[in-house]
Amino acid sequence: VLRLLTAGESHGPEIVAIVEGLPAGVQIEPESIDRDLARRQGGYGRGARSTKIERDRAHVVGGLSGDRTTGAPVALRIENRDFANQPATPPPLLAPRPGHADLAGRLKYGIEDFRIIRERASARETAARVAAGALAKEFLRPFGTRLGSFVVQIDGVAASVGSGSTGAEGVAIGRLAARELHRLSKAAEHDPVRCPDPSASARMREAIDRARAEGDTVGGRFCVFATGVPPGLGSYVQWDRRLDGRVAQAICSIHAVKGVEIGPALDVATMPGTKAQDPIEWRDGAIARRANMAGGLEGGITNGQPLLVRAAMKPLSSVRTRTPSVDVRTGEPLDAPYVRSDVCAVPAAAVVGEAMIAWVLAEAVLDRFGGDRMDAILAAFATVSNGPSTARREAAAGREGP
Ligand SMILES: Cc1cc2nc3c(=O)[nH]c(=O)nc-3n(C[C@H](O)[C@H](O)[C@H](O)COP(=O)(O)O)c2cc1C
């Protein structure tokens, strides 16, 4: 069983991750973790903390021998540079901020000072997830699984994706082959808002600038995908083994993410069944699919097609304009404090989304081919993926996408 525990406060000395259950023998490229940490910190619209203060680096303090996992828990520490800027005894925060964990956290834990709640509820914790996700990506690499992401909307500005795409964006994405998805992700990598459509990107940045000038924030949507996904992960036999449910939980667990779609779910909800199918064909001696409206999951099981997930992030709750609240001791009106904030974190959330999908897939691969050592797991995988049956050929064909 693969497990991730994170610990640490946003302005404490460090964020910590413990990854338990990675088999022995996973090759970890030394730069891979820091590269993803840097990707999470980027994106037009981030606040000073991400852009000026923190320079996240993971210090691996257990579980690796050279560049290989040993089977022991992998322990990672990420320093919070902003810790040095904190006052020794910061004043308590007494007015809860709407949209944050402040009030609900107090109702649950009975903690008077909202600062204490904020410290652990903060999305700074996603640095630990991204570090763990980088390990999951390295685990998935020998299976041929690759992940990517791109932003499809910020505020009211939607990107145009898919060659000459007309109509619904989700359907256009569902028609893309694996290499086209990776082309979009690669283009997004060089874009300030992780958007592969340059003209939309410019308008998205204008929307962010406008929000910043008005003391406001913006949300948006992003797409995360995985190609080369081994077929047969997850199961229809029990509700909690359906991979669609596990994907949704993992994505919705990201701070401020309030919606998740597998494939073009909201688009196909408005289409007749005849148009929303992925017809099965025989092409070049193998089963192939004409589209990927199912987003790579049928019956809660990966079907060998790219896994397609889109998520909606709310506009961030910390706005620079007045936020009416109350002093919880007296009930008197008191504005909630403005805490230095991002204007937009959708590009960063996309990178966190990659980490979460990598994590869920790594868990599912271990469920299916599990073992203590990478060579044994790959041998088990090879017996399924190299055989002659139709299902195996379907998998081989489907993995390229429609
Ligand atoms: C990468 C990332 C950065 C975030 N940065 C901020 C921020 O600067 N200001 C803010 O108000 N919310 C930010 N959030 C969202 C809050 O953490 C989140 O809204 C809050 O913890 C309450 O959780 P909920 O929205 O999921 O209910 C960020 C989220 C992510 C994923």
mmCIF file of N, CA and C and ligand atoms in Angstrom, residues 40 46 99-101 121 123 126 254-256 258 313-314 316-318 341-342 345 348-349, ligand 1:
data_model
loop_
_atom_site.group_PDB
_atom_site.id
_atom_site.type_symbol
_atom_site.label_atom_id
_atom_site.label_comp_id
_atom_site.label_asym_id
_atom_site.label_seq_id
_atom_site.Cartn_x
_atom_site.Cartn_y
_atom_site.Cartn_z
ATOM 1 N N ARG A 40 5.575 24.342 -9.581
ATOM 2 C CA ARG A 40 4.448 24.697 -8.702
ATOM 3 C C ARG A 40 4.536 26.147 -8.233
ATOM 4 N N ARG A 46 0.993 34.890 -9.156
ATOM 5 C CA ARG A 46 1.358 34.454 -7.803
ATOM 6 C C ARG A 46 1.814 35.668 -6.985
ATOM 7 N N GLY A 99 -14.369 31.660 3.113
ATOM 8 C CA GLY A 99 -13.728 30.926 2.013
ATOM 9 C C GLY A 99 -12.480 30.192 2.442
ATOM 10 N N HIS A 100 -12.033 30.431 3.664
ATOM 11 C CA HIS A 100 -10.870 29.717 4.201
ATOM 12 C C HIS A 100 -11.335 28.749 5.287
ATOM 13 N N ALA A 101 -10.401 27.979 5.821
ATOM 14 C CA ALA A 101 -10.756 26.984 6.836
ATOM 15 C C ALA A 101 -10.978 27.619 8.212
ATOM 16 N N ALA A 121 -3.905 24.797 7.229
ATOM 17 C CA ALA A 121 -4.885 24.675 6.133
ATOM 18 C C ALA A 121 -4.349 25.264 4.834
ATOM 19 N N ALA A 123 -2.368 26.255 1.410
ATOM 20 C CA ALA A 123 -1.953 25.459 0.245
ATOM 21 C C ALA A 123 -0.431 25.328 0.141
ATOM 22 N N THR A 126 0.826 21.927 -0.423
ATOM 23 C CA THR A 126 0.889 21.253 -1.725
ATOM 24 C C THR A 126 2.324 21.105 -2.226
ATOM 25 N N ILE A 254 -7.353 19.158 -3.610
ATOM 26 C CA ILE A 254 -6.458 20.314 -3.796
ATOM 27 C C ILE A 254 -7.194 21.574 -3.336
ATOM 28 N N HIS A 255 -6.490 22.398 -2.580
ATOM 29 C CA HIS A 255 -7.086 23.612 -2.035
ATOM 30 C C HIS A 255 -7.742 24.445 -3.144
ATOM 31 N N ALA A 256 -8.956 24.866 -2.892
ATOM 32 C CA ALA A 256 -9.727 25.760 -3.785
ATOM 33 C C ALA A 256 -10.249 25.074 -5.041
ATOM 34 N N LYS A 258 -12.940 23.019 -6.705
ATOM 35 C CA LYS A 258 -14.331 22.744 -6.321
ATOM 36 C C LYS A 258 -15.064 21.874 -7.324
ATOM 37 N N MET A 313 -11.102 25.631 -10.367
ATOM 38 C CA MET A 313 -10.593 26.262 -9.144
ATOM 39 C C MET A 313 -11.365 27.553 -8.909
ATOM 40 N N LYS A 314 -11.819 27.734 -7.694
ATOM 41 C CA LYS A 314 -12.575 28.951 -7.389
ATOM 42 C C LYS A 314 -11.628 30.158 -7.385
ATOM 43 N N LEU A 316 -9.564 32.867 -5.687
ATOM 44 C CA LEU A 316 -8.997 32.758 -4.329
ATOM 45 C C LEU A 316 -9.743 33.696 -3.379
ATOM 46 N N SER A 317 -9.880 33.243 -2.147
ATOM 47 C CA SER A 317 -10.764 33.959 -1.211
ATOM 48 C C SER A 317 -10.135 35.203 -0.600
ATOM 49 N N SER A 318 -8.803 35.274 -0.563
ATOM 50 C CA SER A 318 -8.162 36.452 0.054
ATOM 51 C C SER A 318 -8.132 37.599 -0.933
ATOM 52 N N SER A 341 -1.380 37.528 -0.656
ATOM 53 C CA SER A 341 -2.061 36.457 -1.371
ATOM 54 C C SER A 341 -1.725 36.454 -2.858
ATOM 55 N N ASP A 342 -1.923 35.291 -3.453
ATOM 56 C CA ASP A 342 -1.880 35.201 -4.908
ATOM 57 C C ASP A 342 -3.142 35.859 -5.467
ATOM 58 N N ALA A 345 -3.927 31.279 -8.876
ATOM 59 C CA ALA A 345 -3.028 30.134 -8.649
ATOM 60 C C ALA A 345 -3.427 28.948 -9.529
ATOM 61 N N ALA A 348 -0.423 26.957 -10.939
ATOM 62 C CA ALA A 348 0.209 26.152 -9.883
ATOM 63 C C ALA A 348 -0.659 24.941 -9.549
ATOM 64 N N ALA A 349 -1.977 25.165 -9.493
ATOM 65 C CA ALA A 349 -2.881 24.060 -9.160
ATOM 66 C C ALA A 349 -2.799 22.952 -10.213
HETATM 67 C C1 LIG B 1 -1.177 26.451 -5.244
HETATM 68 C C2 LIG B 1 -2.267 27.136 -4.468
HETATM 69 C C3 LIG B 1 -2.050 28.414 -3.984
HETATM 70 C C4 LIG B 1 -3.058 29.077 -3.272
HETATM 71 N N1 LIG B 1 -2.822 30.364 -2.854
HETATM 72 C C5 LIG B 1 -3.824 31.044 -2.236
HETATM 73 C C6 LIG B 1 -3.654 32.394 -1.885
HETATM 74 O O1 LIG B 1 -2.592 33.002 -2.087
HETATM 75 N N2 LIG B 1 -4.704 33.055 -1.315
HETATM 76 C C7 LIG B 1 -5.912 32.429 -1.069
HETATM 77 O O2 LIG B 1 -6.825 33.057 -0.576
HETATM 78 N N3 LIG B 1 -6.076 31.131 -1.361
HETATM 79 C C8 LIG B 1 -5.072 30.415 -1.946
HETATM 80 N N4 LIG B 1 -5.259 29.101 -2.262
HETATM 81 C C9 LIG B 1 -6.534 28.457 -1.898
HETATM 82 C C10 LIG B 1 -6.716 28.261 -0.399
HETATM 83 O O3 LIG B 1 -5.643 27.522 0.144
HETATM 84 C C11 LIG B 1 -8.040 27.554 -0.118
HETATM 85 O O4 LIG B 1 -9.088 28.232 -0.755
HETATM 86 C C12 LIG B 1 -8.316 27.519 1.362
HETATM 87 O O5 LIG B 1 -7.331 26.744 2.029
HETATM 88 C C13 LIG B 1 -9.704 26.930 1.698
HETATM 89 O O6 LIG B 1 -9.853 25.665 1.131
HETATM 90 P P1 LIG B 1 -11.019 25.351 0.095
HETATM 91 O O7 LIG B 1 -11.100 26.505 -0.867
HETATM 92 O O8 LIG B 1 -10.589 24.108 -0.598
HETATM 93 O O9 LIG B 1 -12.299 25.189 0.855
HETATM 94 C C14 LIG B 1 -4.283 28.431 -3.006
HETATM 95 C C15 LIG B 1 -4.484 27.137 -3.494
HETATM 96 C C16 LIG B 1 -3.495 26.493 -4.225
HETATM 97 C C17 LIG B 1 -3.742 25.112 -4.757
#
